[in-house]
XYZ file of N, CA and C in Angstrom:
612
model
N 181.407 -102.942 -163.358
C 181.967 -103.141 -164.693
C 182.743 -101.904 -165.133
N 183.840 -102.142 -165.858
C 184.630 -101.042 -166.383
C 183.858 -100.315 -167.490
N 184.095 -98.987 -167.648
C 183.475 -98.271 -168.760
C 183.814 -98.896 -170.109
N 185.038 -99.440 -170.228
C 185.437 -100.063 -171.483
C 184.587 -101.291 -171.793
N 184.085 -101.954 -170.748
C 183.217 -103.110 -170.964
C 181.899 -102.689 -171.593
N 181.368 -101.549 -171.157
C 180.139 -101.029 -171.755
C 180.375 -100.644 -173.216
N 181.555 -100.089 -173.504
C 181.884 -99.736 -174.884
C 181.948 -100.983 -175.753
N 182.527 -102.061 -175.216
C 182.652 -103.295 -175.974
C 181.289 -103.897 -176.277
N 180.434 -103.976 -175.272
C 179.108 -104.537 -175.504
C 178.285 -103.639 -176.420
N 178.472 -102.322 -176.294
C 177.773 -101.399 -177.179
C 178.195 -101.579 -178.629
N 179.495 -101.775 -178.848
C 180.001 -101.994 -180.195
C 179.463 -103.294 -180.771
N 179.390 -104.329 -179.943
C 178.870 -105.626 -180.401
C 177.412 -105.497 -180.826
N 176.634 -104.790 -180.020
C 175.220 -104.631 -180.347
C 175.038 -103.784 -181.615
N 175.912 -102.803 -181.797
C 175.827 -101.956 -182.984
C 176.155 -102.742 -184.246
N 177.178 -103.593 -184.172
C 177.642 -104.322 -185.344
C 176.785 -105.539 -185.673
N 176.444 -106.331 -184.648
C 175.752 -107.587 -184.933
C 174.434 -107.756 -184.174
N 174.049 -106.759 -183.424
C 172.776 -106.831 -182.716
C 172.877 -107.547 -181.381
N 173.272 -108.833 -181.427
C 173.347 -109.655 -180.210
C 172.039 -109.576 -179.420
N 170.923 -109.738 -180.148
C 169.610 -109.644 -179.506
C 169.294 -110.951 -178.773
N 169.006 -110.892 -177.477
C 168.701 -112.124 -176.727
C 167.274 -112.598 -176.952
N 167.132 -113.913 -177.043
C 165.813 -114.542 -177.065
C 165.838 -115.662 -176.033
N 165.181 -115.436 -174.919
C 165.151 -116.419 -173.839
C 163.992 -117.369 -174.110
N 164.288 -118.459 -174.803
C 163.251 -119.362 -175.300
C 162.919 -120.482 -174.315
N 163.902 -120.871 -173.478
C 163.666 -121.995 -172.589
C 163.932 -121.692 -171.132
N 164.389 -120.489 -170.852
C 164.666 -120.091 -169.469
C 164.641 -118.570 -169.389
N 164.693 -118.059 -168.183
C 164.719 -116.618 -167.958
C 166.119 -116.211 -167.516
N 166.477 -114.938 -167.703
C 167.794 -114.459 -167.259
C 167.839 -114.290 -165.748
N 168.064 -115.400 -165.056
C 168.048 -115.405 -163.599
C 169.463 -115.555 -163.035
N 169.703 -115.046 -161.823
C 171.037 -115.117 -161.202
C 171.328 -116.490 -160.612
N 171.209 -117.509 -161.439
C 171.484 -118.893 -161.045
C 172.822 -119.305 -161.648
N 173.592 -120.113 -160.931
C 174.859 -120.554 -161.520
C 174.576 -121.398 -162.756
N 175.212 -120.999 -163.851
C 174.967 -121.668 -165.118
C 176.255 -121.877 -165.898
N 176.211 -122.878 -166.762
C 177.237 -123.059 -167.780
C 176.518 -122.918 -169.114
N 176.720 -121.785 -169.756
C 176.139 -121.556 -171.077
C 177.062 -122.208 -172.107
N 176.527 -123.059 -172.976
C 177.359 -123.695 -173.997
C 176.747 -123.444 -175.377
N 177.607 -123.067 -176.332
C 177.103 -122.563 -177.611
C 177.901 -123.073 -178.800
N 177.311 -122.900 -179.979
C 178.037 -123.145 -181.226
C 179.098 -122.065 -181.399
N 180.140 -122.375 -182.166
C 181.295 -121.478 -182.250
C 181.730 -121.319 -183.704
N 181.511 -120.116 -184.262
C 181.865 -119.892 -185.668
C 182.690 -118.636 -185.909
N 182.883 -117.802 -184.888
C 183.643 -116.567 -185.106
C 184.277 -116.091 -183.803
N 185.245 -115.169 -183.926
C 185.902 -114.618 -182.744
C 185.013 -113.648 -181.985
N 183.885 -113.282 -182.570
C 182.990 -112.351 -181.888
C 181.901 -113.086 -181.094
N 181.894 -114.410 -181.177
C 180.872 -115.203 -180.472
C 180.838 -114.895 -178.976
N 182.027 -114.877 -178.374
C 182.125 -114.641 -176.932
C 181.493 -113.315 -176.545
N 181.839 -112.277 -177.280
C 181.330 -110.935 -176.976
C 179.821 -110.879 -177.196
N 179.338 -111.555 -178.242
C 177.902 -111.519 -178.559
C 177.073 -112.131 -177.426
N 177.497 -113.283 -176.912
C 176.746 -113.909 -175.816
C 176.812 -113.042 -174.565
N 177.998 -112.557 -174.256
C 178.170 -111.734 -173.057
C 177.330 -110.465 -173.147
N 177.293 -109.856 -174.341
C 176.508 -108.634 -174.536
C 175.015 -108.903 -174.439
N 174.595 -110.131 -174.765
C 173.172 -110.474 -174.726
C 172.668 -110.678 -173.302
N 173.581 -110.883 -172.361
C 173.177 -111.069 -170.967
C 172.858 -109.728 -170.314
N 171.911 -109.695 -169.393
C 171.682 -108.470 -168.609
C 172.942 -108.127 -167.809
N 173.117 -106.867 -167.487
C 174.315 -106.414 -166.774
C 174.514 -107.190 -165.479
N 173.449 -107.469 -164.763
C 173.585 -108.144 -163.468
C 174.148 -109.553 -163.629
N 173.926 -110.175 -164.796
C 174.473 -111.509 -165.031
C 175.893 -111.439 -165.582
N 176.216 -110.375 -166.312
C 177.583 -110.237 -166.825
C 178.590 -110.168 -165.681
N 178.174 -109.601 -164.570
C 179.092 -109.440 -163.440
C 179.541 -110.767 -162.847
N 178.771 -111.835 -163.063
C 179.109 -113.136 -162.480
C 179.308 -114.216 -163.540
N 179.360 -113.820 -164.797
C 179.500 -114.790 -165.892
C 180.807 -114.549 -166.628
N 181.592 -115.607 -166.785
C 182.927 -115.489 -167.355
C 183.056 -116.329 -168.626
N 183.338 -115.695 -169.756
C 183.600 -116.476 -170.967
C 184.889 -117.283 -170.799
N 184.935 -118.437 -171.425
C 186.146 -119.248 -171.459
C 186.793 -119.041 -172.821
N 188.066 -118.656 -172.831
C 188.745 -118.308 -174.077
C 190.100 -118.994 -174.167
N 190.552 -119.206 -175.389
C 191.824 -119.876 -175.620
C 192.988 -118.923 -175.361
N 193.907 -119.362 -174.527
C 195.059 -118.537 -174.167
C 195.943 -118.239 -175.371
N 196.035 -119.183 -176.316
C 196.906 -118.972 -177.468
C 196.409 -117.851 -178.377
N 195.101 -117.547 -178.330
C 194.569 -116.448 -179.145
C 194.359 -115.181 -178.322
N 193.821 -115.328 -177.123
C 193.438 -114.179 -176.309
C 194.469 -113.811 -175.244
N 195.627 -114.468 -175.249
C 196.573 -114.283 -174.164
C 197.620 -113.210 -174.350
N 197.582 -112.459 -175.452
C 198.606 -111.445 -175.662
C 198.071 -110.158 -176.258
N 198.780 -109.035 -175.992
C 198.449 -107.741 -176.596
C 197.071 -107.230 -176.224
N 196.441 -106.543 -177.170
C 195.131 -105.949 -176.939
C 194.078 -107.013 -176.686
N 194.264 -108.204 -177.288
C 193.307 -109.287 -177.051
C 193.297 -109.700 -175.585
N 194.472 -109.704 -174.973
C 194.561 -110.063 -173.556
C 193.810 -109.053 -172.695
N 193.942 -107.775 -173.024
C 193.232 -106.739 -172.265
C 191.726 -106.924 -172.411
N 191.273 -107.171 -173.646
C 189.841 -107.366 -173.879
C 189.331 -108.561 -173.083
N 190.085 -109.668 -173.143
C 189.640 -110.900 -172.494
C 189.649 -110.787 -170.980
N 190.770 -110.331 -170.409
C 190.923 -110.379 -168.957
C 190.346 -109.168 -168.234
N 190.431 -107.985 -168.837
C 189.972 -106.778 -168.167
C 188.535 -106.399 -168.519
N 188.161 -106.591 -169.779
C 186.827 -106.170 -170.198
C 185.802 -107.287 -170.045
N 186.174 -108.512 -170.482
C 185.247 -109.634 -170.409
C 185.411 -110.464 -169.141
N 186.532 -110.261 -168.438
C 186.851 -111.050 -167.246
C 186.791 -112.546 -167.566
N 187.412 -112.882 -168.692
C 187.375 -114.251 -169.193
C 188.332 -115.159 -168.426
N 188.080 -116.444 -168.531
C 188.969 -117.475 -168.006
C 189.741 -118.036 -169.193
N 191.065 -117.958 -169.155
C 191.889 -118.423 -170.263
C 192.336 -119.859 -170.017
N 192.258 -120.679 -171.072
C 192.692 -122.070 -170.958
C 193.817 -122.332 -171.955
N 194.687 -123.260 -171.576
C 195.849 -123.599 -172.388
C 195.514 -124.793 -173.279
N 195.211 -124.523 -174.554
C 194.867 -125.611 -175.470
C 196.095 -126.385 -175.929
N 197.268 -125.776 -175.800
C 198.482 -126.421 -176.278
C 198.998 -127.492 -175.326
N 198.441 -127.525 -174.079
C 198.871 -128.487 -173.062
C 200.381 -128.435 -172.896
N 200.920 -127.223 -172.668
C 202.359 -127.053 -172.469
C 202.855 -127.865 -171.272
N 201.988 -128.057 -170.280
C 202.294 -128.942 -169.162
C 201.369 -130.151 -169.279
N 201.900 -131.281 -169.749
C 201.037 -132.449 -169.982
C 200.365 -132.978 -168.725
N 200.879 -132.613 -167.556
C 200.300 -133.085 -166.300
C 199.215 -132.159 -165.756
N 199.088 -130.990 -166.372
C 198.103 -130.018 -165.885
C 196.715 -130.344 -166.431
N 195.704 -130.073 -165.634
C 194.325 -130.258 -166.057
C 193.868 -128.977 -166.752
N 193.588 -129.009 -168.061
C 193.185 -127.787 -168.758
C 191.891 -127.189 -168.232
N 191.104 -127.993 -167.534
C 189.841 -127.503 -166.979
C 190.002 -126.868 -165.603
N 191.201 -126.911 -165.046
C 191.417 -126.413 -163.677
C 190.936 -124.975 -163.472
N 191.242 -124.028 -164.380
C 190.761 -122.649 -164.163
C 189.235 -122.550 -164.169
N 188.584 -123.398 -164.977
C 187.125 -123.391 -165.038
C 186.548 -123.956 -163.739
N 187.166 -125.017 -163.252
C 186.708 -125.643 -162.018
C 186.818 -124.671 -160.845
N 187.927 -123.947 -160.780
C 188.114 -122.977 -159.695
C 187.061 -121.883 -159.744
N 186.717 -121.425 -160.953
C 185.700 -120.381 -161.081
C 184.325 -120.900 -160.670
N 184.008 -122.126 -161.073
C 182.717 -122.701 -160.682
C 182.638 -122.935 -159.183
N 183.754 -123.271 -158.546
C 183.770 -123.452 -157.098
C 183.416 -122.156 -156.372
N 183.686 -121.017 -157.013
C 183.363 -119.719 -156.429
C 181.885 -119.359 -156.615
N 181.153 -120.205 -157.337
C 179.744 -119.938 -157.571
C 179.476 -119.108 -158.808
N 180.507 -118.841 -159.603
C 180.354 -118.048 -160.808
C 179.827 -118.898 -161.970
N 179.403 -118.232 -163.032
C 178.902 -118.904 -164.228
C 179.926 -118.807 -165.356
N 179.783 -119.683 -166.354
C 180.725 -119.725 -167.470
C 180.003 -119.720 -168.812
N 180.724 -119.271 -169.835
C 180.303 -119.395 -171.226
C 181.364 -120.235 -171.923
N 180.981 -121.388 -172.467
C 181.964 -122.239 -173.118
C 181.497 -122.627 -174.521
N 182.458 -123.078 -175.324
C 182.195 -123.544 -176.680
C 182.703 -124.974 -176.775
N 181.825 -125.960 -176.614
C 182.258 -127.354 -176.494
C 182.944 -127.924 -177.737
N 182.802 -127.281 -178.890
C 183.508 -127.775 -180.069
C 185.019 -127.627 -179.917
N 185.443 -126.676 -179.085
C 186.863 -126.475 -178.841
C 187.539 -125.540 -179.810
N 186.991 -125.375 -180.979
C 187.547 -124.466 -181.981
C 186.418 -124.006 -182.885
N 186.690 -122.983 -183.674
C 185.644 -122.448 -184.536
C 185.354 -123.378 -185.715
N 184.083 -123.437 -186.077
C 183.677 -124.163 -187.269
C 183.195 -123.178 -188.315
N 182.794 -123.686 -189.456
C 182.309 -122.819 -190.538
C 180.862 -123.102 -190.884
N 180.258 -124.033 -190.185
C 178.885 -124.432 -190.473
C 177.910 -123.706 -189.558
N 176.657 -123.629 -190.005
C 175.614 -123.006 -189.191
C 175.242 -123.869 -187.995
N 175.584 -125.147 -188.031
C 175.315 -126.035 -186.899
C 176.644 -126.506 -186.323
N 176.687 -126.799 -185.025
C 177.962 -127.155 -184.396
C 178.460 -128.540 -184.790
N 179.795 -128.683 -184.711
C 180.398 -129.985 -184.918
C 180.339 -130.796 -183.631
N 181.089 -131.880 -183.594
C 181.085 -132.751 -182.420
C 181.642 -132.019 -181.201
N 181.029 -132.274 -180.039
C 181.470 -131.657 -178.793
C 182.620 -132.454 -178.179
N 183.581 -131.733 -177.609
C 184.649 -132.368 -176.858
C 184.176 -132.649 -175.435
N 184.991 -133.332 -174.661
C 184.542 -133.892 -173.388
C 184.459 -132.903 -172.224
N 184.970 -131.664 -172.389
C 185.015 -130.722 -171.271
C 183.669 -130.478 -170.620
N 182.633 -130.302 -171.429
C 181.299 -130.031 -170.877
C 180.831 -131.194 -170.010
N 181.115 -132.393 -170.440
C 180.723 -133.575 -169.657
C 181.417 -133.591 -168.299
N 182.701 -133.321 -168.278
C 183.439 -133.355 -167.011
C 182.957 -132.265 -166.053
N 182.627 -131.087 -166.601
C 182.107 -130.020 -165.743
C 180.729 -130.378 -165.200
N 179.897 -130.990 -166.060
C 178.560 -131.400 -165.616
C 178.649 -132.459 -164.529
N 179.649 -133.317 -164.608
C 179.835 -134.365 -163.607
C 180.244 -133.783 -162.260
N 181.137 -132.799 -162.292
C 181.663 -132.234 -161.043
C 180.756 -131.177 -160.427
N 179.897 -130.559 -161.249
C 179.032 -129.488 -160.740
C 177.579 -129.757 -161.153
N 176.969 -130.779 -160.547
C 175.611 -131.170 -160.938
C 174.549 -130.112 -160.650
N 174.838 -129.161 -159.769
C 173.848 -128.137 -159.441
C 173.903 -126.929 -160.369
N 174.916 -126.851 -161.210
C 174.997 -125.754 -162.180
C 174.094 -126.066 -163.367
N 173.237 -125.142 -163.734
C 172.365 -125.350 -164.881
C 173.179 -125.312 -166.173
N 172.908 -126.253 -167.050
C 173.560 -126.297 -168.354
C 172.592 -125.721 -169.375
N 172.914 -124.545 -169.905
C 171.990 -123.834 -170.785
C 172.538 -123.805 -172.211
N 171.859 -124.463 -173.160
C 172.300 -124.403 -174.549
C 172.035 -123.029 -175.154
N 172.938 -122.603 -176.012
C 172.819 -121.282 -176.654
C 173.115 -121.451 -178.137
N 172.305 -120.802 -178.965
C 172.582 -120.819 -180.402
C 172.785 -119.396 -180.903
N 173.922 -119.189 -181.582
C 174.248 -117.891 -182.181
C 173.874 -117.928 -183.659
N 172.899 -117.127 -184.017
C 172.412 -117.106 -185.394
C 173.128 -116.025 -186.208
N 173.637 -116.413 -187.363
C 174.220 -115.503 -188.373
C 175.671 -115.095 -188.143
N 176.270 -115.413 -187.015
C 177.652 -114.972 -186.817
C 178.630 -115.699 -187.727
N 178.255 -116.885 -188.222
C 179.120 -117.558 -189.189
C 179.134 -116.814 -190.522
N 178.164 -115.930 -190.726
C 178.141 -115.085 -191.924
C 178.757 -113.712 -191.642
N 178.564 -113.205 -190.421
C 179.053 -111.876 -190.087
C 180.574 -111.821 -189.978
N 181.171 -112.852 -189.359
C 182.629 -112.869 -189.194
C 183.140 -114.289 -189.399
N 183.139 -114.765 -190.645
C 183.607 -116.127 -190.907
C 185.119 -116.233 -190.758
N 185.616 -117.449 -190.764
C 187.051 -117.668 -190.675
C 187.768 -116.908 -191.783
N 188.856 -116.218 -191.414
C 189.627 -115.470 -192.395
C 189.248 -114.011 -192.485
N 188.038 -113.646 -191.992
C 187.601 -112.254 -192.045
C 188.267 -111.467 -190.918
N 188.565 -110.193 -191.184
C 189.201 -109.330 -190.185
C 188.167 -108.485 -189.454
N 187.222 -107.939 -190.210
C 186.180 -107.105 -189.621
C 184.817 -107.739 -189.860
N 183.920 -107.639 -188.872
C 182.596 -108.223 -189.051
C 181.748 -107.442 -190.041
N 180.934 -108.165 -190.794
C 179.949 -107.544 -191.668
C 178.724 -107.231 -190.816
N 178.283 -105.971 -190.759
C 177.109 -105.657 -189.940
C 175.921 -106.534 -190.332
N 175.417 -107.267 -189.397
C 174.348 -108.220 -189.666
C 173.638 -108.518 -188.353
N 172.337 -108.660 -188.398
C 171.583 -108.925 -187.176
C 171.840 -110.342 -186.682
N 172.292 -110.440 -185.451
C 172.542 -111.737 -184.821
C 171.605 -111.904 -183.634
N 170.981 -113.064 -183.569
C 170.126 -113.398 -182.439
C 170.830 -114.424 -181.561
N 170.790 -114.219 -180.262
C 171.372 -115.157 -179.300
C 170.212 -115.875 -178.623
N 170.046 -117.147 -178.935
C 168.911 -117.913 -178.431
C 169.327 -118.776 -177.246
N 168.661 -118.579 -176.129
C 168.937 -119.339 -174.915
C 167.857 -120.406 -174.744
N 168.270 -121.665 -174.636
C 167.323 -122.757 -174.526
C 167.031 -123.167 -173.094
N 166.346 -124.284 -172.964
C 165.981 -124.806 -171.651
C 167.177 -125.484 -171.001
N 167.369 -125.295 -169.701
C 168.474 -125.957 -169.003
C 168.356 -127.480 -169.090
N 169.496 -128.134 -169.168
C 169.537 -129.584 -169.167
C 170.517 -130.035 -168.083
N 170.534 -131.317 -167.801
C 171.434 -131.853 -166.778
C 171.897 -133.235 -167.205
N 173.000 -133.657 -166.632
C 173.521 -134.990 -166.884
C 172.587 -136.002 -166.221
N 172.113 -136.962 -167.002
C 171.199 -137.965 -166.463
C 171.976 -139.059 -165.726
N 171.301 -139.715 -164.810
C 171.927 -140.804 -164.051
C 172.409 -141.890 -164.994
N 173.652 -142.297 -164.838
C 174.273 -143.364 -165.615
C 174.367 -143.054 -167.116
N 174.196 -141.789 -167.487
C 174.329 -141.412 -168.897
C 175.805 -141.432 -169.296
N 176.105 -142.037 -170.420
C 177.494 -142.100 -170.870
C 177.953 -140.743 -171.388
N 179.251 -140.563 -171.418
C 179.814 -139.314 -171.931
C 179.361 -139.074 -173.359
N 179.434 -140.099 -174.197
C 179.076 -139.951 -175.602
C 177.609 -139.564 -175.771
N 176.731 -140.214 -175.012
C 175.299 -139.923 -175.115
C 174.996 -138.508 -174.636
N 175.625 -138.108 -173.540
C 175.398 -136.765 -173.012
C 175.853 -135.702 -173.997
N 177.049 -135.845 -174.553
C 177.577 -134.835 -175.464
C 176.734 -134.734 -176.733
N 176.239 -135.857 -177.215
C 175.389 -135.812 -178.400
C 174.047 -135.168 -178.080
N 173.524 -135.426 -176.879
C 172.257 -134.803 -176.469
C 172.429 -133.298 -176.307
N 173.564 -132.879 -175.728
C 173.831 -131.448 -175.559
C 173.944 -130.764 -176.920
N 174.657 -131.403 -177.838
C 174.787 -130.847 -179.196
C 173.412 -130.743 -179.867
N 172.574 -131.746 -179.669
C 171.238 -131.734 -180.267
C 170.393 -130.585 -179.722
N 170.593 -130.229 -178.443
C 169.845 -129.119 -177.860
C 170.224 -127.790 -178.514
N 171.511 -127.628 -178.852
C 171.938 -126.406 -179.551
C 171.371 -126.393 -180.962
N 171.436 -127.530 -181.647
C 170.913 -127.614 -183.014
C 169.420 -127.352 -183.048
N 168.707 -127.811 -182.016
C 167.269 -127.589 -181.948
C 166.949 -126.104 -181.918
N 167.793 -125.326 -181.239
C 167.589 -123.868 -181.177
C 167.830 -123.206 -182.522
N 168.598 -123.887 -183.397
C 168.898 -123.319 -184.712
C 167.690 -123.332 -185.637
N 166.709 -124.156 -185.320
C 165.530 -124.241 -186.171
C 165.826 -124.985 -187.454
N 165.483 -124.384 -188.577
C 165.609 -125.048 -189.868
C 166.815 -124.628 -190.671
N 167.832 -124.059 -190.006
C 169.018 -123.637 -190.748
C 169.739 -124.853 -191.300
N 170.447 -124.646 -192.407
C 171.202 -125.715 -193.038
C 172.682 -125.570 -192.711
N 173.401 -126.676 -192.672
C 174.817 -126.677 -192.388
C 175.589 -125.933 -193.469
């Protein structure tokens, strides 16, 4: 890892804590797709910082190219976080937006994704888009681990420039898998429910 990566994770822990709570699994070097609620631009860094160093080396956040693809953000995403950038604008209508994720999973690496597709403002996630389902279908041996980020919707809400120092807990749940003959809609709702379950009694 680059020294700048340690600085980034150190800054995240200083500002928001990013304290890990492994509630349903252990931090093991197994191929995983971590999927989480999404409420701020610091979500990616918080989850990555919560992972042990040995897992950060093989885990790649998935980030939107339109936000993270230029200037200092590009350096942070590609050099410090080693993120996979996806094109949400579908500039090439024939291209598969999941292609970069699929290639990374084929290498045996792990991913961090936000199935809502964009940031929300609620403490609980909105409806999940279909990407997680398609990845689960193509990579049945990758563990699907739900993650809940507590308090980041308060620390860096939409419109805020700098995060408000606040303790954030990153809760990792029990791995789940796509069930036989499970429909896309049923799977995505079950996955969303697993993230909400980690939230406990928080209100939207």
